[in-house]
PDB file of C-alpha atoms in Angstrom:
ATOM      1  CA  UNK A  10      -9.557  95.466-204.924  1.00 71.00           C
ATOM      2  CA  UNK A  11      -6.904  92.773-204.583  1.00 65.00           C
ATOM      3  CA  UNK A  12      -7.431  91.942-200.922  1.00 62.00           C
ATOM      4  CA  UNK A  13     -11.228  92.330-201.221  1.00 65.00           C
ATOM      5  CA  UNK A  14     -11.431  94.590-198.190  1.00 64.00           C
ATOM      6  CA  UNK A  15     -14.038  96.878-199.728  1.00 68.00           C
ATOM      7  CA  UNK A  16     -11.537  99.618-200.664  1.00 70.00           C
ATOM      8  CA  UNK A  17      -9.087 100.289-203.483  1.00 73.00           C
ATOM      9  CA  UNK A  18      -5.799 101.495-202.009  1.00 70.00           C
ATOM     10  CA  UNK A  19      -3.182 103.484-203.916  1.00 69.00           C
ATOM     11  CA  UNK A  20      -1.017 100.372-203.896  1.00 63.00           C
ATOM     12  CA  UNK A  21      -3.773  98.294-205.502  1.00 67.00           C
ATOM     13  CA  UNK A  22      -4.497 101.004-208.052  1.00 71.00           C
ATOM     14  CA  UNK A  23      -0.815 101.310-208.910  1.00 67.00           C
ATOM     15  CA  UNK A  24      -0.289  97.564-209.218  1.00 60.00           C
ATOM     16  CA  UNK A  25      -3.268  97.171-211.567  1.00 62.00           C
ATOM     17  CA  UNK A  26      -2.254 100.135-213.718  1.00 60.00           C
ATOM     18  CA  UNK A  27       1.227  98.729-214.292  1.00 56.00           C
ATOM     19  CA  UNK A  28       2.982 101.435-212.292  1.00 55.00           C
ATOM     20  CA  UNK A  29       3.973  98.741-209.825  1.00 50.00           C
ATOM     21  CA  UNK A  30       4.946  95.252-210.886  1.00 46.00           C
ATOM     22  CA  UNK A  31       4.734  93.144-207.761  1.00 45.00           C
ATOM     23  CA  UNK A  32       3.566  89.508-207.565  1.00 46.00           C
ATOM     24  CA  UNK A  33      -0.095  89.072-206.703  1.00 42.00           C
ATOM     25  CA  UNK A  34      -1.170  86.678-203.982  1.00 44.00           C
ATOM     26  CA  UNK A  35      -4.506  85.045-203.307  1.00 41.00           C
ATOM     27  CA  UNK A  36      -6.964  87.282-201.503  1.00 41.00           C
ATOM     28  CA  UNK A  37      -7.686  86.899-197.828  1.00 44.00           C
ATOM     29  CA  UNK A  38     -11.228  86.938-196.452  1.00 45.00           C
ATOM     30  CA  UNK A  39     -13.101  90.212-196.341  1.00 48.00           C
ATOM     31  CA  UNK A  40     -13.677  91.848-192.952  1.00 46.00           C
ATOM     32  CA  UNK A  41     -17.019  93.131-194.258  1.00 48.00           C
ATOM     33  CA  UNK A  42     -18.744  89.725-194.396  1.00 50.00           C
ATOM     34  CA  UNK A  43     -21.633  90.966-192.251  1.00 56.00           C
ATOM     35  CA  UNK A  44     -22.674  93.453-194.959  1.00 80.00           C
ATOM     36  CA  UNK A  45     -22.494  91.053-197.878  1.00 89.00           C
ATOM     37  CA  UNK A  46     -26.236  90.389-197.862  1.00 90.00           C
ATOM     38  CA  UNK A  47     -27.199  94.043-197.462  1.00 88.00           C
ATOM     39  CA  UNK A  48     -28.882  95.794-200.402  1.00 84.00           C
ATOM     40  CA  UNK A  49     -25.564  96.628-202.079  1.00 84.00           C
ATOM     41  CA  UNK A  50     -23.611  93.673-200.727  1.00 89.00           C
ATOM     42  CA  UNK A  51     -21.809  91.457-203.233  1.00 91.00           C
ATOM     43  CA  UNK A  52     -24.010  88.426-202.512  1.00 93.00           C
ATOM     44  CA  UNK A  53     -27.212  90.460-202.773  1.00 92.00           C
ATOM     45  CA  UNK A  54     -26.058  91.788-206.155  1.00 92.00           C
ATOM     46  CA  UNK A  55     -24.941  88.360-207.357  1.00 94.00           C
ATOM     47  CA  UNK A  56     -28.265  86.685-206.567  1.00 94.00           C
ATOM     48  CA  UNK A  57     -30.386  89.627-207.750  1.00 88.00           C
ATOM     49  CA  UNK A  58     -33.191  88.230-209.890  1.00 80.00           C
ATOM     50  CA  UNK A  59     -32.602  84.567-208.926  1.00 88.00           C
ATOM     51  CA  UNK A  60     -35.766  82.947-207.574  1.00 84.00           C
ATOM     52  CA  UNK A  61     -34.608  80.672-204.731  1.00 89.00           C
ATOM     53  CA  UNK A  62     -37.877  78.721-204.726  1.00 83.00           C
ATOM     54  CA  UNK A  63     -36.872  77.143-208.046  1.00 85.00           C
ATOM     55  CA  UNK A  64     -33.970  75.422-206.300  1.00 91.00           C
ATOM     56  CA  UNK A  65     -35.817  74.300-203.163  1.00 90.00           C
ATOM     57  CA  UNK A  66     -36.175  70.783-204.545  1.00 87.00           C
ATOM     58  CA  UNK A  67     -37.543  69.162-201.395  1.00 85.00           C
ATOM     59  CA  UNK A  68     -39.886  72.133-200.819  1.00 79.00           C
ATOM     60  CA  UNK A  69     -38.911  72.687-197.189  1.00 82.00           C
ATOM     61  CA  UNK A  70     -38.622  76.477-197.553  1.00 84.00           C
ATOM     62  CA  UNK A  71     -34.852  76.483-197.199  1.00 89.00           C
ATOM     63  CA  UNK A  72     -31.823  75.769-199.372  1.00 94.00           C
ATOM     64  CA  UNK A  73     -29.382  73.121-198.217  1.00 95.00           C
ATOM     65  CA  UNK A  74     -25.778  73.298-199.508  1.00 95.00           C
ATOM     66  CA  UNK A  75     -26.466  71.319-202.689  1.00 95.00           C
ATOM     67  CA  UNK A  76     -29.581  73.361-203.506  1.00 96.00           C
ATOM     68  CA  UNK A  77     -27.710  76.587-202.842  1.00 97.00           C
ATOM     69  CA  UNK A  78     -24.933  75.451-205.192  1.00 96.00           C
ATOM     70  CA  UNK A  79     -27.511  75.121-207.994  1.00 96.00           C
ATOM     71  CA  UNK A  80     -28.825  78.631-207.325  1.00 96.00           C
ATOM     72  CA  UNK A  81     -25.235  79.904-207.175  1.00 97.00           C
ATOM     73  CA  UNK A  82     -24.430  78.349-210.558  1.00 97.00           C
ATOM     74  CA  UNK A  83     -27.580  79.872-212.083  1.00 95.00           C
ATOM     75  CA  UNK A  84     -26.575  83.310-210.793  1.00 95.00           C
ATOM     76  CA  UNK A  85     -23.195  83.000-212.530  1.00 96.00           C
ATOM     77  CA  UNK A  86     -24.522  81.509-215.784  1.00 95.00           C
ATOM     78  CA  UNK A  87     -25.395  84.789-217.500  1.00 91.00           C
ATOM     79  CA  UNK A  88     -26.275  83.319-220.894  1.00 89.00           C
ATOM     80  CA  UNK A  89     -28.032  80.293-219.345  1.00 87.00           C
ATOM     81  CA  UNK A  90     -26.136  77.779-221.450  1.00 93.00           C
ATOM     82  CA  UNK A  91     -25.512  75.462-218.465  1.00 94.00           C
ATOM     83  CA  UNK A  92     -21.772  76.090-218.431  1.00 95.00           C
ATOM     84  CA  UNK A  93     -19.490  78.831-217.204  1.00 96.00           C
ATOM     85  CA  UNK A  94     -16.720  80.534-219.100  1.00 94.00           C
ATOM     86  CA  UNK A  95     -13.806  81.974-217.188  1.00 93.00           C
ATOM     87  CA  UNK A  96     -15.413  85.410-217.459  1.00 93.00           C
ATOM     88  CA  UNK A  97     -18.694  84.184-215.982  1.00 95.00           C
ATOM     89  CA  UNK A  98     -16.917  82.263-213.230  1.00 95.00           C
ATOM     90  CA  UNK A  99     -14.920  85.380-212.323  1.00 94.00           C
ATOM     91  CA  UNK A 100     -18.101  86.888-210.878  1.00 93.00           C
ATOM     92  CA  UNK A 101     -18.029  84.338-208.074  1.00 93.00           C
ATOM     93  CA  UNK A 102     -16.820  85.548-204.672  1.00 90.00           C
ATOM     94  CA  UNK A 103     -13.761  84.151-202.957  1.00 85.00           C
ATOM     95  CA  UNK A 104     -10.719  82.921-204.834  1.00 84.00           C
ATOM     96  CA  UNK A 105     -12.699  82.772-208.105  1.00 89.00           C
ATOM     97  CA  UNK A 106     -12.660  86.568-208.208  1.00 88.00           C
ATOM     98  CA  UNK A 107      -9.006  86.262-209.160  1.00 89.00           C
ATOM     99  CA  UNK A 108     -10.093  84.920-212.563  1.00 92.00           C
ATOM    100  CA  UNK A 109     -10.943  88.463-213.675  1.00 89.00           C
ATOM    101  CA  UNK A 110      -7.237  89.258-214.140  1.00 89.00           C
ATOM    102  CA  UNK A 111      -6.636  86.486-216.668  1.00 88.00           C
ATOM    103  CA  UNK A 112      -3.024  86.084-215.553  1.00 89.00           C
ATOM    104  CA  UNK A 113      -1.027  83.010-214.575  1.00 90.00           C
ATOM    105  CA  UNK A 114      -2.611  82.835-211.125  1.00 89.00           C
ATOM    106  CA  UNK A 115      -6.102  83.104-212.657  1.00 90.00           C
ATOM    107  CA  UNK A 116      -5.418  80.301-215.116  1.00 90.00           C
ATOM    108  CA  UNK A 117      -4.050  78.142-212.321  1.00 91.00           C
ATOM    109  CA  UNK A 118      -7.191  78.662-210.234  1.00 90.00           C
ATOM    110  CA  UNK A 119      -9.478  77.908-213.184  1.00 93.00           C
ATOM    111  CA  UNK A 120      -7.520  74.772-214.040  1.00 91.00           C
ATOM    112  CA  UNK A 121      -7.900  73.618-210.456  1.00 91.00           C
ATOM    113  CA  UNK A 122     -11.714  73.626-210.655  1.00 91.00           C
ATOM    114  CA  UNK A 123     -12.061  72.598-214.319  1.00 92.00           C
ATOM    115  CA  UNK A 124     -11.771  68.914-213.509  1.00 90.00           C
ATOM    116  CA  UNK A 125     -12.413  67.569-217.010  1.00 89.00           C
ATOM    117  CA  UNK A 126     -10.138  70.207-218.608  1.00 91.00           C
ATOM    118  CA  UNK A 127     -12.668  71.280-221.231  1.00 92.00           C
ATOM    119  CA  UNK A 128     -12.167  75.000-220.661  1.00 93.00           C
ATOM    120  CA  UNK A 129     -15.567  75.564-219.064  1.00 94.00           C
ATOM    121  CA  UNK A 130     -17.289  74.726-215.806  1.00 95.00           C
ATOM    122  CA  UNK A 131     -20.380  72.561-215.403  1.00 95.00           C
ATOM    123  CA  UNK A 132     -22.667  72.737-212.382  1.00 94.00           C
ATOM    124  CA  UNK A 133     -20.979  69.724-210.774  1.00 93.00           C
ATOM    125  CA  UNK A 134     -17.664  71.599-210.805  1.00 94.00           C
ATOM    126  CA  UNK A 135     -18.968  74.721-209.054  1.00 94.00           C
ATOM    127  CA  UNK A 136     -19.898  75.261-205.438  1.00 93.00           C
ATOM    128  CA  UNK A 137     -20.242  78.344-203.280  1.00 95.00           C
ATOM    129  CA  UNK A 138     -17.283  79.069-201.030  1.00 93.00           C
ATOM    130  CA  UNK A 139     -17.529  78.431-197.284  1.00 93.00           C
ATOM    131  CA  UNK A 140     -17.237  82.113-196.357  1.00 92.00           C
ATOM    132  CA  UNK A 141     -20.139  83.089-198.612  1.00 94.00           C
ATOM    133  CA  UNK A 142     -22.251  80.209-197.344  1.00 95.00           C
ATOM    134  CA  UNK A 143     -21.612  81.355-193.779  1.00 93.00           C
ATOM    135  CA  UNK A 144     -22.591  84.925-194.696  1.00 93.00           C
ATOM    136  CA  UNK A 145     -25.913  83.656-196.080  1.00 94.00           C
ATOM    137  CA  UNK A 146     -26.576  81.155-193.290  1.00 93.00           C
ATOM    138  CA  UNK A 147     -27.087  83.785-190.606  1.00 89.00           C
ATOM    139  CA  UNK A 148     -28.221  81.411-187.861  1.00 88.00           C
ATOM    140  CA  UNK A 149     -25.538  78.842-188.693  1.00 91.00           C
ATOM    141  CA  UNK A 150     -27.930  75.885-188.971  1.00 90.00           C
ATOM    142  CA  UNK A 151     -26.476  74.592-192.233  1.00 93.00           C
ATOM    143  CA  UNK A 152     -29.141  75.941-194.605  1.00 93.00           C
ATOM    144  CA  UNK A 153     -30.409  79.238-195.983  1.00 93.00           C
ATOM    145  CA  UNK A 154     -33.950  79.947-194.834  1.00 88.00           C
ATOM    146  CA  UNK A 155     -36.443  81.276-197.384  1.00 87.00           C
ATOM    147  CA  UNK A 156     -39.146  83.683-196.281  1.00 81.00           C
ATOM    148  CA  UNK A 157     -42.572  82.120-195.954  1.00 76.00           C
ATOM    149  CA  UNK A 158     -45.347  84.407-197.090  1.00 68.00           C
ATOM    150  CA  UNK A 159     -47.769  85.394-194.328  1.00 70.00           C
ATOM    151  CA  UNK A 160     -50.844  84.065-196.146  1.00 67.00           C
ATOM    152  CA  UNK A 161     -49.095  80.814-197.005  1.00 66.00           C
ATOM    153  CA  UNK A 162     -47.839  80.398-193.439  1.00 69.00           C
ATOM    154  CA  UNK A 163     -51.378  80.892-192.119  1.00 71.00           C
ATOM    155  CA  UNK A 164     -52.726  78.349-194.584  1.00 67.00           C
ATOM    156  CA  UNK A 165     -50.055  75.819-193.649  1.00 61.00           C
ATOM    157  CA  UNK A 166     -50.526  76.467-189.956  1.00 66.00           C
ATOM    158  CA  UNK A 167     -46.912  77.489-189.294  1.00 61.00           C
ATOM    159  CA  UNK A 168     -45.312  80.564-187.806  1.00 63.00           C
ATOM    160  CA  UNK A 169     -44.119  83.099-190.333  1.00 54.00           C
ATOM    161  CA  UNK A 170     -40.372  82.754-190.780  1.00 64.00           C
ATOM    162  CA  UNK A 171     -38.095  85.595-191.801  1.00 73.00           C
ATOM    163  CA  UNK A 172     -35.832  84.622-194.649  1.00 83.00           C
ATOM    164  CA  UNK A 173     -32.052  84.718-194.895  1.00 90.00           C
ATOM    165  CA  UNK A 174     -32.033  84.917-198.686  1.00 91.00           C
ATOM    166  CA  UNK A 175     -30.690  88.313-199.831  1.00 90.00           C
ATOM    167  CA  UNK A 176     -32.907  90.290-202.177  1.00 80.00           C
ATOM    168  CA  UNK A 177     -32.641  93.693-203.827  1.00 78.00           C
ATOM    169  CA  UNK A 178     -35.887  93.622-205.811  1.00 69.00           C
ATOM    170  CA  UNK A 179     -38.827  91.239-205.941  1.00 66.00           C
ATOM    171  CA  UNK A 180     -38.470  88.260-208.253  1.00 65.00           C
ATOM    172  CA  UNK A 181     -41.203  88.617-210.846  1.00 64.00           C
ATOM    173  CA  UNK A 182     -42.514  86.212-213.492  1.00 68.00           C
ATOM    174  CA  UNK A 183     -42.677  86.830-217.224  1.00 71.00           C
ATOM    175  CA  UNK A 184     -46.335  87.776-217.446  1.00 80.00           C
ATOM    176  CA  UNK A 185     -48.229  90.145-219.752  1.00 83.00           C
ATOM    177  CA  UNK A 186     -48.899  93.626-218.358  1.00 79.00           C
ATOM    178  CA  UNK A 187     -52.663  93.169-218.816  1.00 81.00           C
ATOM    179  CA  UNK A 188     -53.638  89.972-217.035  1.00 85.00           C
ATOM    180  CA  UNK A 189     -56.921  88.529-215.798  1.00 88.00           C
ATOM    181  CA  UNK A 190     -58.150  85.388-214.076  1.00 90.00           C
ATOM    182  CA  UNK A 191     -60.131  84.567-217.201  1.00 90.00           C
ATOM    183  CA  UNK A 192     -56.982  84.682-219.330  1.00 90.00           C
ATOM    184  CA  UNK A 193     -55.033  82.404-217.003  1.00 91.00           C
ATOM    185  CA  UNK A 194     -57.852  79.869-216.839  1.00 93.00           C
ATOM    186  CA  UNK A 195     -58.502  80.009-220.597  1.00 91.00           C
ATOM    187  CA  UNK A 196     -54.855  79.292-221.378  1.00 92.00           C
ATOM    188  CA  UNK A 197     -54.038  76.704-218.716  1.00 93.00           C
ATOM    189  CA  UNK A 198     -57.174  75.200-217.126  1.00 93.00           C
ATOM    190  CA  UNK A 199     -57.663  72.304-219.528  1.00 92.00           C
ATOM    191  CA  UNK A 200     -60.102  70.375-217.306  1.00 93.00           C
ATOM    192  CA  UNK A 201     -62.222  73.438-216.378  1.00 92.00           C
ATOM    193  CA  UNK A 202     -62.007  72.819-212.633  1.00 93.00           C
ATOM    194  CA  UNK A 203     -61.171  76.471-211.873  1.00 92.00           C
ATOM    195  CA  UNK A 204     -57.669  75.654-210.682  1.00 92.00           C
ATOM    196  CA  UNK A 205     -54.444  74.932-212.518  1.00 95.00           C
ATOM    197  CA  UNK A 206     -52.317  71.890-211.802  1.00 93.00           C
ATOM    198  CA  UNK A 207     -48.618  71.510-212.498  1.00 91.00           C
ATOM    199  CA  UNK A 208     -49.375  69.137-215.391  1.00 92.00           C
ATOM    200  CA  UNK A 209     -51.446  71.843-217.071  1.00 93.00           C
ATOM    201  CA  UNK A 210     -48.493  74.241-217.005  1.00 90.00           C
ATOM    202  CA  UNK A 211     -45.761  71.906-218.231  1.00 84.00           C
ATOM    203  CA  UNK A 212     -44.585  74.495-220.736  1.00 77.00           C
ATOM    204  CA  UNK A 213     -44.181  77.126-218.018  1.00 85.00           C
ATOM    205  CA  UNK A 214     -42.610  75.235-215.115  1.00 81.00           C
ATOM    206  CA  UNK A 215     -40.762  78.264-213.766  1.00 77.00           C
ATOM    207  CA  UNK A 216     -43.895  80.387-213.827  1.00 84.00           C
ATOM    208  CA  UNK A 217     -45.812  77.650-212.026  1.00 87.00           C
ATOM    209  CA  UNK A 218     -43.160  77.391-209.302  1.00 81.00           C
ATOM    210  CA  UNK A 219     -43.341  81.141-208.814  1.00 81.00           C
ATOM    211  CA  UNK A 220     -47.121  81.200-208.480  1.00 87.00           C
ATOM    212  CA  UNK A 221     -47.482  78.035-206.386  1.00 87.00           C
ATOM    213  CA  UNK A 222     -46.818  79.724-203.052  1.00 80.00           C
ATOM    214  CA  UNK A 223     -47.947  76.832-200.831  1.00 79.00           C
ATOM    215  CA  UNK A 224     -46.167  74.206-202.960  1.00 80.00           C
ATOM    216  CA  UNK A 225     -49.215  71.929-203.214  1.00 87.00           C
ATOM    217  CA  UNK A 226     -48.787  71.571-207.004  1.00 89.00           C
ATOM    218  CA  UNK A 227     -52.057  73.401-207.723  1.00 92.00           C
ATOM    219  CA  UNK A 228     -52.809  77.065-208.323  1.00 93.00           C
ATOM    220  CA  UNK A 229     -56.017  78.031-206.554  1.00 91.00           C
ATOM    221  CA  UNK A 230     -58.023  81.229-206.846  1.00 91.00           C
ATOM    222  CA  UNK A 231     -55.971  83.053-204.204  1.00 89.00           C
ATOM    223  CA  UNK A 232     -52.684  82.322-205.965  1.00 90.00           C
ATOM    224  CA  UNK A 233     -54.073  83.289-209.367  1.00 91.00           C
ATOM    225  CA  UNK A 234     -55.524  86.505-207.990  1.00 91.00           C
ATOM    226  CA  UNK A 235     -52.131  87.309-206.485  1.00 86.00           C
ATOM    227  CA  UNK A 236     -50.555  87.145-209.961  1.00 85.00           C
ATOM    228  CA  UNK A 237     -53.305  89.325-211.427  1.00 88.00           C
ATOM    229  CA  UNK A 238     -52.929  91.871-208.618  1.00 86.00           C
ATOM    230  CA  UNK A 239     -49.152  91.958-209.112  1.00 79.00           C
ATOM    231  CA  UNK A 240     -49.503  92.895-212.773  1.00 81.00           C
ATOM    232  CA  UNK A 241     -52.322  95.343-212.007  1.00 78.00           C
ATOM    233  CA  UNK A 242     -49.987  97.203-209.667  1.00 76.00           C
ATOM    234  CA  UNK A 243     -46.841  97.096-211.784  1.00 68.00           C
ATOM    235  CA  UNK A 244     -47.989  96.508-215.374  1.00 63.00           C
ATOM    236  CA  UNK A 245     -45.353  97.284-217.986  1.00 64.00           C
ATOM    237  CA  UNK A 246     -42.784  98.026-215.267  1.00 62.00           C
ATOM    238  CA  UNK A 247     -42.505  94.274-214.705  1.00 60.00           C
ATOM    239  CA  UNK A 248     -43.394  92.932-218.132  1.00 61.00           C
ATOM    240  CA  UNK A 249     -40.538  91.849-220.416  1.00 62.00           C
ATOM    241  CA  UNK A 250     -39.799  93.954-223.482  1.00 65.00           C
ATOM    242  CA  UNK A 251     -39.743  91.052-225.928  1.00 69.00           C
ATOM    243  CA  UNK A 252     -43.163  90.704-227.595  1.00 74.00           C
ATOM    244  CA  UNK A 253     -43.241  86.906-227.584  1.00 78.00           C
ATOM    245  CA  UNK A 254     -41.940  86.583-224.030  1.00 74.00           C
ATOM    246  CA  UNK A 255     -44.469  89.165-222.862  1.00 77.00           C
ATOM    247  CA  UNK A 256     -47.611  87.700-224.411  1.00 84.00           C
ATOM    248  CA  UNK A 257     -46.870  83.986-224.974  1.00 86.00           C
ATOM    249  CA  UNK A 258     -48.284  82.707-221.691  1.00 87.00           C
ATOM    250  CA  UNK A 259     -48.129  78.980-222.411  1.00 87.00           C
ATOM    251  CA  UNK A 260     -44.640  79.080-223.906  1.00 84.00           C
ATOM    252  CA  UNK A 261     -45.518  77.494-227.250  1.00 86.00           C
ATOM    253  CA  UNK A 262     -43.741  80.280-229.176  1.00 86.00           C
ATOM    254  CA  UNK A 263     -46.931  81.694-230.650  1.00 87.00           C
ATOM    255  CA  UNK A 264     -49.521  84.138-229.312  1.00 87.00           C
ATOM    256  CA  UNK A 265     -53.115  82.981-229.629  1.00 85.00           C
ATOM    257  CA  UNK A 266     -56.331  84.985-229.184  1.00 85.00           C
ATOM    258  CA  UNK A 267     -56.866  83.616-225.663  1.00 87.00           C
ATOM    259  CA  UNK A 268     -53.502  85.086-224.608  1.00 87.00           C
ATOM    260  CA  UNK A 269     -54.264  88.648-225.673  1.00 83.00           C
ATOM    261  CA  UNK A 270     -56.846  91.070-224.292  1.00 80.00           C
ATOM    262  CA  UNK A 271     -59.844  91.178-226.638  1.00 80.00           C
ATOM    263  CA  UNK A 272     -59.223  94.809-227.589  1.00 80.00           C
ATOM    264  CA  UNK A 273     -55.630  94.025-228.543  1.00 80.00           C
ATOM    265  CA  UNK A 274     -56.600  90.922-230.515  1.00 81.00           C
ATOM    266  CA  UNK A 275     -59.124  92.975-232.506  1.00 83.00           C
ATOM    267  CA  UNK A 276     -56.343  95.418-233.330  1.00 82.00           C
ATOM    268  CA  UNK A 277     -54.084  92.565-234.452  1.00 78.00           C
ATOM    269  CA  UNK A 278     -56.833  91.189-236.699  1.00 81.00           C
ATOM    270  CA  UNK A 279     -57.475  94.633-238.148  1.00 80.00           C
ATOM    271  CA  UNK A 280     -53.812  94.970-239.047  1.00 79.00           C
ATOM    272  CA  UNK A 281     -53.935  91.568-240.729  1.00 71.00           C
ATOM    273  CA  UNK A 282     -51.113  90.233-238.611  1.00 55.00           C
ATOM    274  CA  UNK A 283     -50.530  86.493-238.277  1.00 52.00           C
TER     275      UNK A 283
END
């Protein structure tokens, strides 16, 4: 789709197959920008699985351009090594899509953004293109609004705000499929005050950010019950396949008895597993 108009013409098919050998020019903007955040839009697919709350650094329930750039980089960084190869960068919309061809034009574009010429892109070298930002910023106020949960909005005394962030499926945390309040408190509540502070979950910062819906840096009973209810409803459908990722709640790379249901721990002991 050379001109990124949402269709593959016979000309485009022929030119890519080698039947036509005509010079390729940079793509013009897509006339389908209004659908880019729909369920199957390119931006919705790109950001699928990215939790925008992790990048809302000032906790104002919206992403400004710099915060959005961080979320954009994370969406492109498939192996999470904090740098982008040309292949990873080619998933970006706009002119970066040209990188997928690997030809002279692609190398020229990559060289233009690879400021330190090390053959990879760091976060400081990557920003979302203006057209994509405009597609996300529906009301044109210079930021991308995140949806405020109804219960959180009521607690904060603000009107519920519909979000502009595109989503195809709910962002879910890496939690075990069998979860209880008792387990969460046993693993994280070091001071036994029946709530969990950010300091008590230092090993699971991303999980804490996901659960801390009102951003007050504490997980209260309502927020903990929400996590338990989520896993009760979805169970193994949301739980990761990897054993350690699934059961290692505190992120210390080992699974202790407090992290497993009692019936499962008894089975582990019976098998003589370490």
